[in-house]
Amino acid sequence: MWAAVCLALLILSASALANPSCPTPKSGMLNVHLVCHTHDDVGWLKTVDQYYYGSKNSIQLAGVQYVLDSVVRELKEDPNKKFIYVESAFFFRWWDNQSQDMQNTVKDLVARGQLEFINGGWCMNDEAAAHYNGIIDQMTLGLVKLNNTFGPEARPTVAWQIDPFGHSREQASLFAQMGFEGLFFGRLDHDDKNTRWANKTLEMVWQASQNLGESAWLFTGVLPNGYGPPGGFCFDILCHDEPIMDDRRLHGYNVDKKVNDFLKAAQNQAQGYATDHIIMTMGEDFNYQSADMWYKNLDKLIRYVNERQTNGSKINVFYSTPSCYLKALHDANITWPTKTDDFFPYASGNHSYWTGYFTSRPALKGYVRKTNNFLQAVKQVSAMLGLGQDPRLERLKEAMGVLQHHDAVSGTAKQHVTNDYAERLAQGVAESFELVAEAYSKLQPDISGVEETVEPVFCPLLNVSSCPVSETSSAFVVTVYNPLARPRQYYVRIPVPEGVGYKVTDYKGDAVEVQLVPLPESLLNIPGRNSTAKHDLVFLAKDIPPLGFLQFHVKKSANIRIYKEQMSSVHVPTGSGEMELVGKNLALGVDKDTGLLKSIGVVTPNGITMVKVNQTFLRYAGMSGNNHNEDHRASGAYIFRPNGTSAQEISAKANITIIEGPLLFEIHQVWTPWVSQVLRVYMDQLVLEMEWLVGPIPIEDGIGKEIVNRVVWPDIVTNNTFYTDSNGREIVQRVKDFRPTWQLQNLEPIAGNYYPVNSRLILSAGPDVSAAILTDRSQGGTSLDHGHMELMVHRRLLHDDAFGVGEALNETAFGKGLVVRGKHYLLHSYFATSKDCDFGCLHRSVGEHIMLEPVLSFTPTTATTHTWKNTYTNKWTGLKTSLPANVHLLTLEPWTDGSLLLRLEHMYEAQESATLSNPVTVNLQDLLVDWKILSAVETTLSGNLLKKDENRYTWNVDSAHHDNHISSSQCDSEVYEYDDEFSVTLNPMEIKTFILTTEKSTTLF
């Protein structure tokens, strides 16, 4: 194994900066880099399979396999030709179907620099709705496969995000941490682009972290024509531009015109860029299915344009790649402007703000986030129990990789494609749960002769409180796996039928307190729900071990007294005025006349401190335009454009029912049959859980609707400033009706102030008063007035917005409009009552708990409680030592040749928390119970380059634009260094990645 591991590390060891066959530019001329490329969506108008094979061409004429076949033939014939490719999901499907001879040919093309991989992730991920965990995973999946297939020469050094609809600061930071040299993209706000063009600032150094210093700087360039060629120069079978006709005997001879047009296009483009190098992207969506058309015309273009140099032309054109272009910019050795914010929101016109997709297809967005939760648990269990890189795990990783695509998690694909995405996740989860069941079985004794062996079952419909095992079994065991690297407690909720009590026993044989909570009527009536469950059985799982599980024995009781004792108190309030519900830590004030939240308070030994807060659901009417021009733009899958300047009431009041018991209290609110919510407070938690249920959104009036949750803190004065997360990591300041880098003229005052919210939106009225609302999926959000928080939860629209998808965003299920259920979590700085956990600690720790909830599985059993307790392994952990409170175990997964991939993350920003923003040290040898770590080799974030071999370009930046970011050496606390190779020091927001060589030290499995 040592030899194999050493070979794997050698594959990571090179650090080439640019294509080995970069052309030599000409001094004193404008050098035009022609980049031949195709943009191959991993699903959009057609499914992934349909795009690969070229089926369903009545929808779109696109077949990826023909692109790669055709390009390779052309590159073989001419060593001067070049091509770049991006989407590893498509490339490796094609690669696996090639002969050994063809694979050797492709390896030669890669080694010579003719075929260059750019970006290299499994897909070109979205940047608004994708969570950083998913981004890192999908990039790692593609990049490592490229490394393992082609060696370090194929390592992409340039990120290529040409089609995502806006660009996040965290995405740029992650690229920098992966070792990328630069980033190029195609879309930015039309006014921003015009300003940058005029100022020659379309290329810049993006200072992408306020914590990591220069390690998160990334050279960034905006492409001139989106990602297409200049007008008149698309030579694809899908295009309609004239070819270059160079036979003077023919009436169609057009060489002079084509050359003149090209020279003019090059000169015009040069007006927006700062050096004597410009890039032209020669390709569009699914181009090069007949690559000879492109290359034959580009050969002529290069020849005839360069011939003009003999007549004094100062334009030099050649085949190139993004890495060659980037090298030329670096060699220019000029000073570059910088950027410290992000490129959201993106507007392509005055009325076309691409902020609707922040929420589009909320059910899919929630499914992706839940599946990420499950995937991390499967990887952890597989690593700790020695299951290796099982094909079932790899298929789930690939499915999740596809779902990060900028038309997948974004919610902007056609409905049949969205269905295919969901099916891929479902299949991957089902297969991977088989793997988890096998892993659990390794920990259990041989019980043949005691009872029939029954495999655990995963209940994928817990989101609608449905689980056949818990509903039908007289006794079952629930396994609660904790994917966090610290112990936690968790309120387990299990769907059960009504009229039955339960005895729940923990691993020590002790009885566990139980509360039966009636399910809301609106949940019971969800179309398609097929369940006998009318209640949730709730109990507290205390001290679930890190990266480990607790099991509980659950048995039905025929004793009606037990059922009555466990059943919650249910009542409808009468009278008027405000009523208070008080728990152990939090209290809620509700207006009995309107049924709406009026205040929230923290319970302390000195009494209850109440804070005013209002919350309700509102609706925007979606604009129903014909899209003939900007003034008639419709609200659609991409675009949010409300018809009006304010949201409208859904109902002035909500009918309420109060649910109370020893573990929690709930307020069930119903505004209409299609909007309801549960306000939930668990007795020993410091967060208000708001579980909303929206749909079917009515459209009988012919008006599409966009539903928002609005929370108002009347006493928080925010001066038009609020904060949102960037892909779930760092926090970015937002100011209403303002952009840091250009003068905003906002004709859409609502949509133009919406931003992606991946995990939280924060308000602050100074250092002592803050509030946060956290999400369980990506959504669009804003703050339109002092103290306002607004998150869009669901959209149902009747018109397409004419940006390509060709369908209205009108999701249905079971013959009705789609119903979506999700959660928000509300926090206030007053809740931070512990000296050990301030507000920064509170929202970061709650966010981590939401990101990785425990994974439940259910096993029917005939064993008595006594037999179960004394026979089975009902408590287990894979960790020796819990990680510190500010360290998140981001990744633990099986790696090549028996090694493991480990990522540790400091989950606090500098100065975010008085105690937890300090550097922290972890000893890797203290982590794993059953594995001895023989070596730990640090790599870049994506695991495809040894950290010691990283050697990125440095750039001169304009001091006038320089932002004084906090680097790792600028933190208030001292940075500690350790000589021990297994001691790892993490500074705020730092992620460190290691390949661990291990040796099993247990006989348990």
Short mmCIF file of C-alpha atoms in Angstrom, two decimals, residues 88 234 319 355 423 427 491 513 555 602 704 777 884 922 992:
data_model
loop_
_atom_site.label_atom_id
_atom_site.label_comp_id
_atom_site.label_asym_id
_atom_site.label_seq_id
_atom_site.Cartn_x
_atom_site.Cartn_y
_atom_site.Cartn_z
CA SER A 88 -15.84 16.32 -16.41
CA CYS A 234 -19.80 31.89 -35.46
CA TYR A 319 -5.11 29.70 -31.44
CA THR A 355 -32.96 37.08 -8.75
CA GLU A 423 -34.59 10.76 -9.75
CA GLN A 427 -31.39 6.49 -6.78
CA TYR A 491 -35.05 16.24 19.23
CA GLU A 513 -39.44 11.15 28.15
CA LYS A 555 -42.23 -0.02 21.51
CA VAL A 602 -35.23 35.02 26.40
CA GLY A 704 -48.59 33.98 -10.90
CA ARG A 777 -32.03 25.65 1.60
CA PRO A 884 -13.03 22.21 19.35
CA VAL A 922 -5.98 20.14 16.37
CA LYS A 992 -7.00 22.63 5.47
#
